[in-house]
Coordinates of C-alpha atoms in Angstrom, one line a residue:
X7 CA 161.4 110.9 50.1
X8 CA 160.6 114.4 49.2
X9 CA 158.5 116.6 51.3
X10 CA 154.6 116.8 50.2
X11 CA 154.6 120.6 52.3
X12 CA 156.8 123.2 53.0
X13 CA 159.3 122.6 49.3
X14 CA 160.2 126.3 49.6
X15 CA 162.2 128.4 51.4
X16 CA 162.8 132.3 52.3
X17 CA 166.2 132.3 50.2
X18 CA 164.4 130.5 46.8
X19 CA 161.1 132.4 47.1
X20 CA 164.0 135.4 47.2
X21 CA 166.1 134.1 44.3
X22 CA 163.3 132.3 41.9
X23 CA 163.5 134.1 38.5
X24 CA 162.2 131.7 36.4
X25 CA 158.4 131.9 34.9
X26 CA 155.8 129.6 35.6
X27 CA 153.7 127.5 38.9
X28 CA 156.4 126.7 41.9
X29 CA 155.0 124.4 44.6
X30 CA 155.2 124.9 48.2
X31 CA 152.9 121.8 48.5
X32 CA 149.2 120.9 50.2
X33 CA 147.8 123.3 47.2
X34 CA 150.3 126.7 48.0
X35 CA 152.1 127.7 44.9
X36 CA 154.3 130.8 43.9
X37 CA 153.3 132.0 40.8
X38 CA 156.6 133.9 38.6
X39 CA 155.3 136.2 35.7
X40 CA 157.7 136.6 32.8
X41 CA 157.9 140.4 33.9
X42 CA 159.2 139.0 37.3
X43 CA 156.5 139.8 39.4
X44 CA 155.9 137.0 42.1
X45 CA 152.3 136.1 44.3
X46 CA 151.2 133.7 46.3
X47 CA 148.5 131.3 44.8
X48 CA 146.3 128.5 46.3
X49 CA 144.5 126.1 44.3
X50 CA 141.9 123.1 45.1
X51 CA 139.0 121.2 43.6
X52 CA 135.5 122.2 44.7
X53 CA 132.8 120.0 43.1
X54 CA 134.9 118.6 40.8
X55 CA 135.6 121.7 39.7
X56 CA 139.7 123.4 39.8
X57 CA 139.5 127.0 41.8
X58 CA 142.1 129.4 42.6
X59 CA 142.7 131.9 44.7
X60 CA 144.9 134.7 45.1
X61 CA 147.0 135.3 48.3
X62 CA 148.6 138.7 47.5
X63 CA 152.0 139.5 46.4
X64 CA 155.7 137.9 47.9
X65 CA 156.1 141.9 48.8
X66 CA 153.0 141.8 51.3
X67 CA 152.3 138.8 52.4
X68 CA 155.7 136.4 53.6
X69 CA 156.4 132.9 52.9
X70 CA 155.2 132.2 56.7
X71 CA 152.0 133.4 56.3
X72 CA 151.1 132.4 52.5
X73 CA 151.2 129.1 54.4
X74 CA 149.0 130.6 57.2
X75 CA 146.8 131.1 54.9
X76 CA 146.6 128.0 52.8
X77 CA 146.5 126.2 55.9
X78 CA 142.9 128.1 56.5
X79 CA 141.5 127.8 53.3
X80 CA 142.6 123.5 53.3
X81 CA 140.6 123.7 56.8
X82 CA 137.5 125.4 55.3
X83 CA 137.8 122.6 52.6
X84 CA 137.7 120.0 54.9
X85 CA 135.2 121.8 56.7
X86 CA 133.3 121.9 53.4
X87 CA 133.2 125.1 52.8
X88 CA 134.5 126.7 49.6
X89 CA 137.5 128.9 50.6
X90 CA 136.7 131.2 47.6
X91 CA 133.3 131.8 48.2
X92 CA 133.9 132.8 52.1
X93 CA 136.8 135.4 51.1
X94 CA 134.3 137.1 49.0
X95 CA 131.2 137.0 51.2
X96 CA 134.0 138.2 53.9
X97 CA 135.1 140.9 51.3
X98 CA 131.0 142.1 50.9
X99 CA 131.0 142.4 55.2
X100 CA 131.3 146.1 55.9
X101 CA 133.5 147.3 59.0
X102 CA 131.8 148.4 62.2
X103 CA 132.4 152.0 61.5
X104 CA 130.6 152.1 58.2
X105 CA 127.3 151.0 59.8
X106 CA 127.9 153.4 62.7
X107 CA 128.2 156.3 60.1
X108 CA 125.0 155.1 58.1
X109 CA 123.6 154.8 62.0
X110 CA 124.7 158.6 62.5
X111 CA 123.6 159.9 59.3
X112 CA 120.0 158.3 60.0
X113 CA 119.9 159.8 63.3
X114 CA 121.0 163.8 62.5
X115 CA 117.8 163.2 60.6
X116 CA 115.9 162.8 63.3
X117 CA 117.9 165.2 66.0
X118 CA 116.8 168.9 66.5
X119 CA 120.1 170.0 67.5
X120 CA 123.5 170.0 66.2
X121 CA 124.6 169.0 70.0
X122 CA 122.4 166.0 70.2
X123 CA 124.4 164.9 66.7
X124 CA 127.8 165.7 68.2
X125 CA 127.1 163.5 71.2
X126 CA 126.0 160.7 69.2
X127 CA 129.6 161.1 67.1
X128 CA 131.4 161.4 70.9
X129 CA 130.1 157.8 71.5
X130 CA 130.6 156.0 68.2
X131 CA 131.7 158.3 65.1
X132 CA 135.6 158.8 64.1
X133 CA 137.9 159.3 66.8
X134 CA 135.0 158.4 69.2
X135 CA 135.6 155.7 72.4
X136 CA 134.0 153.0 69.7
X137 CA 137.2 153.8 67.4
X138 CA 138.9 150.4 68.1
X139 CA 135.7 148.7 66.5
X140 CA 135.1 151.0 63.5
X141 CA 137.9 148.9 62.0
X142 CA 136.5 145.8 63.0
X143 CA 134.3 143.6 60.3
X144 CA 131.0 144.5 62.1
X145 CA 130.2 140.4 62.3
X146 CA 133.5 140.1 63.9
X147 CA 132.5 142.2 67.3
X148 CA 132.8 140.2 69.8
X149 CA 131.3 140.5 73.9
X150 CA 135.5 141.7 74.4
X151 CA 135.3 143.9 72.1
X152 CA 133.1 145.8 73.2
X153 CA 134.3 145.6 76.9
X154 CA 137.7 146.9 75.8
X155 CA 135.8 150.2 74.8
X156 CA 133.4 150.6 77.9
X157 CA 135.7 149.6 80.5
X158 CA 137.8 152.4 80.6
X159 CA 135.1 155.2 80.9
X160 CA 133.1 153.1 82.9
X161 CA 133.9 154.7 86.2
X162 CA 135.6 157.7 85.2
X163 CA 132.9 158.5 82.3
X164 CA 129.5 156.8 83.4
X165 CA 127.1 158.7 81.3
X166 CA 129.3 158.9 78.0
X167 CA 129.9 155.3 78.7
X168 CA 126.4 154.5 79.1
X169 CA 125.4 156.3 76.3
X170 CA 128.1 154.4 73.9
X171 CA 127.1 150.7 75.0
X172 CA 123.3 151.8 74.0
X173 CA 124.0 153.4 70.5
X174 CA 126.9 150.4 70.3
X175 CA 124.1 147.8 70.6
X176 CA 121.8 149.7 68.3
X177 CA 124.4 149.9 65.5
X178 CA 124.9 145.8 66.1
X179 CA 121.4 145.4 65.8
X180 CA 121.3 147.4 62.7
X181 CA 124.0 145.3 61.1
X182 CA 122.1 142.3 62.6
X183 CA 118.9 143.4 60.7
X184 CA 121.1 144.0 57.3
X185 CA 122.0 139.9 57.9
X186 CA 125.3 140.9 58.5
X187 CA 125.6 139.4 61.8
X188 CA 123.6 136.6 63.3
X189 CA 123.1 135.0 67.4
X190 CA 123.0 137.5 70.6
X191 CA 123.9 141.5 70.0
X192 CA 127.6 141.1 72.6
X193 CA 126.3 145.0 73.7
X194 CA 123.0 143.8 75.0
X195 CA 122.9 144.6 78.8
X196 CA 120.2 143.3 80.4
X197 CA 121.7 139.2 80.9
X198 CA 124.7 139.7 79.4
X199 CA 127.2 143.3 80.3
X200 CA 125.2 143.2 83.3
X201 CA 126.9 140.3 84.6
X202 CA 130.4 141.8 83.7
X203 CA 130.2 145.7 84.8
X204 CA 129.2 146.9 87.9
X205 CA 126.1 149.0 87.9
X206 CA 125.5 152.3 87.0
X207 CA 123.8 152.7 90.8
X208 CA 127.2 152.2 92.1
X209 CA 128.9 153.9 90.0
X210 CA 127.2 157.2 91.6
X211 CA 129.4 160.4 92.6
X212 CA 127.0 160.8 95.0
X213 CA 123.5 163.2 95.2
X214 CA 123.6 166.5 93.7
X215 CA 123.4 168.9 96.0
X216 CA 120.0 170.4 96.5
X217 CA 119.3 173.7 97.6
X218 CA 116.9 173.3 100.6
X219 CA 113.4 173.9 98.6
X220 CA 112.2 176.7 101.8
X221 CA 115.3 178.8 100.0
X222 CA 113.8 178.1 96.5
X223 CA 111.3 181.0 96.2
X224 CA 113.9 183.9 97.5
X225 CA 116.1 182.5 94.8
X226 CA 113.8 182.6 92.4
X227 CA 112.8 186.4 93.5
X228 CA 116.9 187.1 92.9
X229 CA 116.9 185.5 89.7
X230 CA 113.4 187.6 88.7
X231 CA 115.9 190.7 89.3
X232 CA 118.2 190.0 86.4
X233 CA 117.1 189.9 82.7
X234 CA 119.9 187.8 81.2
X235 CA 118.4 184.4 78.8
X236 CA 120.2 182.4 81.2
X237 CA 118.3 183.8 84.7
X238 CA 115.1 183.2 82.5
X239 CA 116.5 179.9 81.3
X240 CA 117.4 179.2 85.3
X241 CA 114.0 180.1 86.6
X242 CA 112.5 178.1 83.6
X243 CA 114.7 174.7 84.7
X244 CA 113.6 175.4 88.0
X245 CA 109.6 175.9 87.5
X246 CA 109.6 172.7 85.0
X247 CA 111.6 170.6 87.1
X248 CA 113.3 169.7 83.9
X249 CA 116.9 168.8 83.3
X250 CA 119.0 171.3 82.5
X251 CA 119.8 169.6 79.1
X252 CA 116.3 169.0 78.1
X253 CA 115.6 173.4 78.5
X254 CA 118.9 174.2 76.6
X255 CA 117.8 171.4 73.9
X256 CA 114.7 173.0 73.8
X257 CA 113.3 174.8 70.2
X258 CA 110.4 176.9 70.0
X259 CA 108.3 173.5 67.9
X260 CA 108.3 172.0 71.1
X261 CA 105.6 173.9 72.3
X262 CA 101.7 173.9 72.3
X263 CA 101.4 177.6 74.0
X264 CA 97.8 177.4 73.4
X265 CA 97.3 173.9 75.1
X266 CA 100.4 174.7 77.5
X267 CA 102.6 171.9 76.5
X268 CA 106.0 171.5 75.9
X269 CA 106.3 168.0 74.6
X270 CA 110.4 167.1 75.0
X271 CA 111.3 164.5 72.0
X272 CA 112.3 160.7 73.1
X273 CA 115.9 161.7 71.7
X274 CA 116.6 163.9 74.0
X275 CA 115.4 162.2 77.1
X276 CA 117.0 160.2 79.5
X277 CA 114.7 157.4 79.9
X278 CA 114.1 157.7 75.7
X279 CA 110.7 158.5 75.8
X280 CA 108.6 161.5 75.2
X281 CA 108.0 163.8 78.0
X282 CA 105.1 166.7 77.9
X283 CA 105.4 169.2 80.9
X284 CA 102.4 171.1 81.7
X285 CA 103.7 175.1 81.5
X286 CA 102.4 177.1 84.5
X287 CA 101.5 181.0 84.0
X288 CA 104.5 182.0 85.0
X289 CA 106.6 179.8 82.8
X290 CA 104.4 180.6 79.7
X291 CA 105.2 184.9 81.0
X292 CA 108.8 183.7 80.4
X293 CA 108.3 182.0 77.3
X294 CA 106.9 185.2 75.9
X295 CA 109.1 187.4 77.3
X296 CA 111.9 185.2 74.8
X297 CA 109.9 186.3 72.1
X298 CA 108.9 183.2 70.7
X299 CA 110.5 182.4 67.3
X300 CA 110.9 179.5 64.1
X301 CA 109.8 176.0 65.1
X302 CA 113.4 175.3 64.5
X303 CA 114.9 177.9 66.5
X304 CA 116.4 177.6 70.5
X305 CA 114.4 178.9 72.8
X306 CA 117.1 179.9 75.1
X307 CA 119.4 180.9 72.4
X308 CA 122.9 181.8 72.6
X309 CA 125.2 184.5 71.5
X310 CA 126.2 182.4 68.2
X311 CA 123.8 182.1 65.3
X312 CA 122.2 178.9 65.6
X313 CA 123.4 177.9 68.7
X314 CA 121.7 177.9 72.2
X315 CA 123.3 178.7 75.2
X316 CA 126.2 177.1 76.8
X317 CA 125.5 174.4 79.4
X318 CA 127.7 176.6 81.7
X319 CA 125.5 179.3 81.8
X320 CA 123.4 177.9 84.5
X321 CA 126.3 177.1 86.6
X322 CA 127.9 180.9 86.1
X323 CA 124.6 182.1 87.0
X324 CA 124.7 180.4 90.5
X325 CA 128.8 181.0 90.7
X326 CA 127.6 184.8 90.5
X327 CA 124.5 184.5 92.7
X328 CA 127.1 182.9 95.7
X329 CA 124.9 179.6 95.5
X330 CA 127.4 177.3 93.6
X331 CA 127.6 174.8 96.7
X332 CA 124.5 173.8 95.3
X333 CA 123.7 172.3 91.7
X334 CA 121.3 173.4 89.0
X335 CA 120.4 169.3 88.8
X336 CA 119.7 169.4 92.5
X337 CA 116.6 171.8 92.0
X338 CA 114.9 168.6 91.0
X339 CA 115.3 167.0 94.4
X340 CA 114.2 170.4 96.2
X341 CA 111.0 170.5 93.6
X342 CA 110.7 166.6 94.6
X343 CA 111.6 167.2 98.5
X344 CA 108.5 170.1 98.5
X345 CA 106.1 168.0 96.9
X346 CA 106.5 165.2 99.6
X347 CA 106.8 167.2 102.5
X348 CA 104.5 170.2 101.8
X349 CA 102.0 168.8 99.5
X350 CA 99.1 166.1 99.1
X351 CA 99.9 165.1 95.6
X352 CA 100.5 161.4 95.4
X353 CA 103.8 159.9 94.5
X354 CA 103.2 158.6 91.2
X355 CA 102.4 162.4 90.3
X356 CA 105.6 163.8 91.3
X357 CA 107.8 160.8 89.7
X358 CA 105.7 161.4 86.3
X359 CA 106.5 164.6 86.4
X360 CA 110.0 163.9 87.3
X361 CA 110.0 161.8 84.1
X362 CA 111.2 159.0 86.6
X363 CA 110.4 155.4 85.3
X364 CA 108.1 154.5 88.1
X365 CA 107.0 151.0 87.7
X366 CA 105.2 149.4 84.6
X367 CA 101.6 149.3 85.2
X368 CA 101.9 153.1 87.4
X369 CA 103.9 154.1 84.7
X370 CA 101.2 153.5 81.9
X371 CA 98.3 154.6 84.1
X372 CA 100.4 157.9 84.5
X373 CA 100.9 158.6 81.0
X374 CA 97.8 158.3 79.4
X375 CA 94.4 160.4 80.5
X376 CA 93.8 162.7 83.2
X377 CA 97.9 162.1 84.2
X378 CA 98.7 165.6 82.4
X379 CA 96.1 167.6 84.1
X380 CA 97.2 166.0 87.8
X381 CA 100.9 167.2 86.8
X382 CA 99.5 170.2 85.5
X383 CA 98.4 171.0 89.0
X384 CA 101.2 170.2 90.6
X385 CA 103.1 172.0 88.7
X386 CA 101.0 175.3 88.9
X387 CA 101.0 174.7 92.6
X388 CA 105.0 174.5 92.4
X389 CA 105.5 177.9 90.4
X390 CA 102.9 179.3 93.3
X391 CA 105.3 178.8 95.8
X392 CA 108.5 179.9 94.2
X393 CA 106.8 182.8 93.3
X394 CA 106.0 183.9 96.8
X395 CA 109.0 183.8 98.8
X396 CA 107.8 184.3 102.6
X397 CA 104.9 180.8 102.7
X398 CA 102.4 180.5 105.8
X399 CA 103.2 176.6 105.7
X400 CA 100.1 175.6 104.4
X401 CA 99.9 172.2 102.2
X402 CA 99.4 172.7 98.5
X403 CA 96.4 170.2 97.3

């Protein structure tokens, strides 16, 4: 009997000259052209109806894995699905990097600095740690996927890794929102990476190390001594308690000198939300000593047009000032350590103005009404002491 499947061979797909339809069997056919050019072909009934579809060319595609393929398509038949109609909806499904460019593109729009946009193309643009899915069919990401990115610069990378799940699992949502994907985003961590990376917590290098807050004020009277941006920036970072990314960040349309406000963007804070710091007198003496400029423009700018300063410049001013056993991070904790220690103010204050996610219902309470005035205080009260370096001892209210 002859055989329903499999009729041709490597040596006659090879050596077929001759024009016309020549069956491999269960619907696979090599089609000949009178100009000799040779594809694979599969054709079936749908609704009563003959289809065909092509399988590309004898030069691309092998004799192997034309039958791969027909194999697929007879299986979506059974299946009853029409074998044509998925190749093209699968043709229409954009790759993960093109969403994640449309997903950058949307988000320089909304970025004040050209840093913020770099970091976002660090995580998931071209050449980024996300580059093994941006050639990925974004419905095709799968939970492994994504662990194959994040698992290498989990430990050795935490924050960049962090930051790359979170913009990964907003891009999946996006694509999920187009109705390009459908059931649970695979980047989602709360239920889901949770249970398969170990936590950030443990993941930590260990405190930064704080300069003991009764040495705070005599720095801050050396750094007063030197009229560099980045002493000014320094003493800024210190009086705010602010990140040291958040100042640098900072442009001069961040700030409400007449209400003494500088409200930091969600964007470029680490919890995501919007921050406003209270700006003591002394603060607002620095601010104006900057010369303030364009809404646009850096507040601490740097040497290059349109650029602020480095986020070295902190750490060469301590490396120069003989305190680098200490970190410009750790003036948080000293700001955090006085305030427990030396002052009345309640803890809720202190975290707020931290920008510490304290809780949910604390956390509201905090950010709403009278909380900026009660930070406000605190704050004023902080600048107080580091501008006075010899202190009596005496609580701050």
């Amino acid at each position: 009997m002859a055989r329903t499947i499999n009729r041709l061979s490597a040596r006659s797909v090879a050596t077929v000259k001759d024009a016309g339809m020549h069956a491999d069997g269960g619907g696979l056919y090599l089609r000949v052209t009178k100009a000799g050019s040779k594809q694979w072909v599969f054709i079936y009934r749908w609704l009563g109806r003959r289809r065909e579809i092509g399988m590309g060319g004898v030069l691309s595609v092998s004799l192997a894995r034309a039958r791969e393929k027909a194999a697929e398509a007879r299986a979506l038949v059974a299946d009853g699905l029409d074998p044509l109609t998925t190749k093209r909806a699968k043709a229409a499904v954009p790759t993960f990097g093109v969403i994640a460019d449309e997903f950058i593109a949307n988000r320089a729009l909304v970025l004040r600095s050209d840093k913020s946009v770099d970091r976002v193309k660090r995580c998931v643009g071209e050449k980024s740690f996300a580059e093994p899915l941006r050639a990925m069919l974004v419905n095709a990401v799968q939970t492994e996927d994504v662990l194959d990115v994040l698992k290498p610069i989990w430990t050795t990378k935490s924050e960049t890794a962090a930051m790359a799940r979170g913009y990964i699992e907003r891009i999946l949502d996006a694509a999920k929102a187009k109705g390009l994907r459908s059931g649970e985003n695979p980047a989602r961590w709360k239920g889901h990476l949770d249970h398969l990376l170990p936590a950030r917590q443990r993941l930590s290098r260990g405190h930064h190390a704080a300069m003991p807050f009764e040495d705070v004020p005599a720095f801050v009277a050396r750094l007063r001594e030197r009229q560099a941006t980045a002493a000014l920036g320094m003493e800024f970072v210190i009086l705010t308690a602010a990140r040291s990314g958040e100042a640098l960040g900072a442009t001069w349309g961040e700030f409400d000198l007449k209400a003494k406000v500088w409200t930091v963007p969600a964007d470029r804070m680490k919890a995501a939300r919007e921050h406003r710091v209270p700006l003591s007198p002394r603060v607002l003496e620095i601010l104006a000593a900057l010369n303030p400029g364009p809404a646009e423009a850096f507040v601490f700018a740097g040497q290059k047009k349109g650029k602020s300063l480095s986020s070295m410049a902190f750490e060469m001013i301590m490396r120069r000032m003989k305190v680098n056993e200490f970190t410009v991070h750790g003036m948080r904790s000293a700001f955090r350590d006085w305030t427990g220690e030396k002052t009345n103010f309640p803890r809720e204050v202190a975290e707020a103005a931290l920008a510490h996610t304290i809780g949910d219902a604390a956390e509201q309470a905090y950010r709403r009404g009278d909380a900026l005035e009660k930070r406000r205080k605190l704050m004023d009260a902080w600048a107080a002491y580091c501008g006075t370096p010899k202190r009596s001892g005496e609580r701050a209210e």
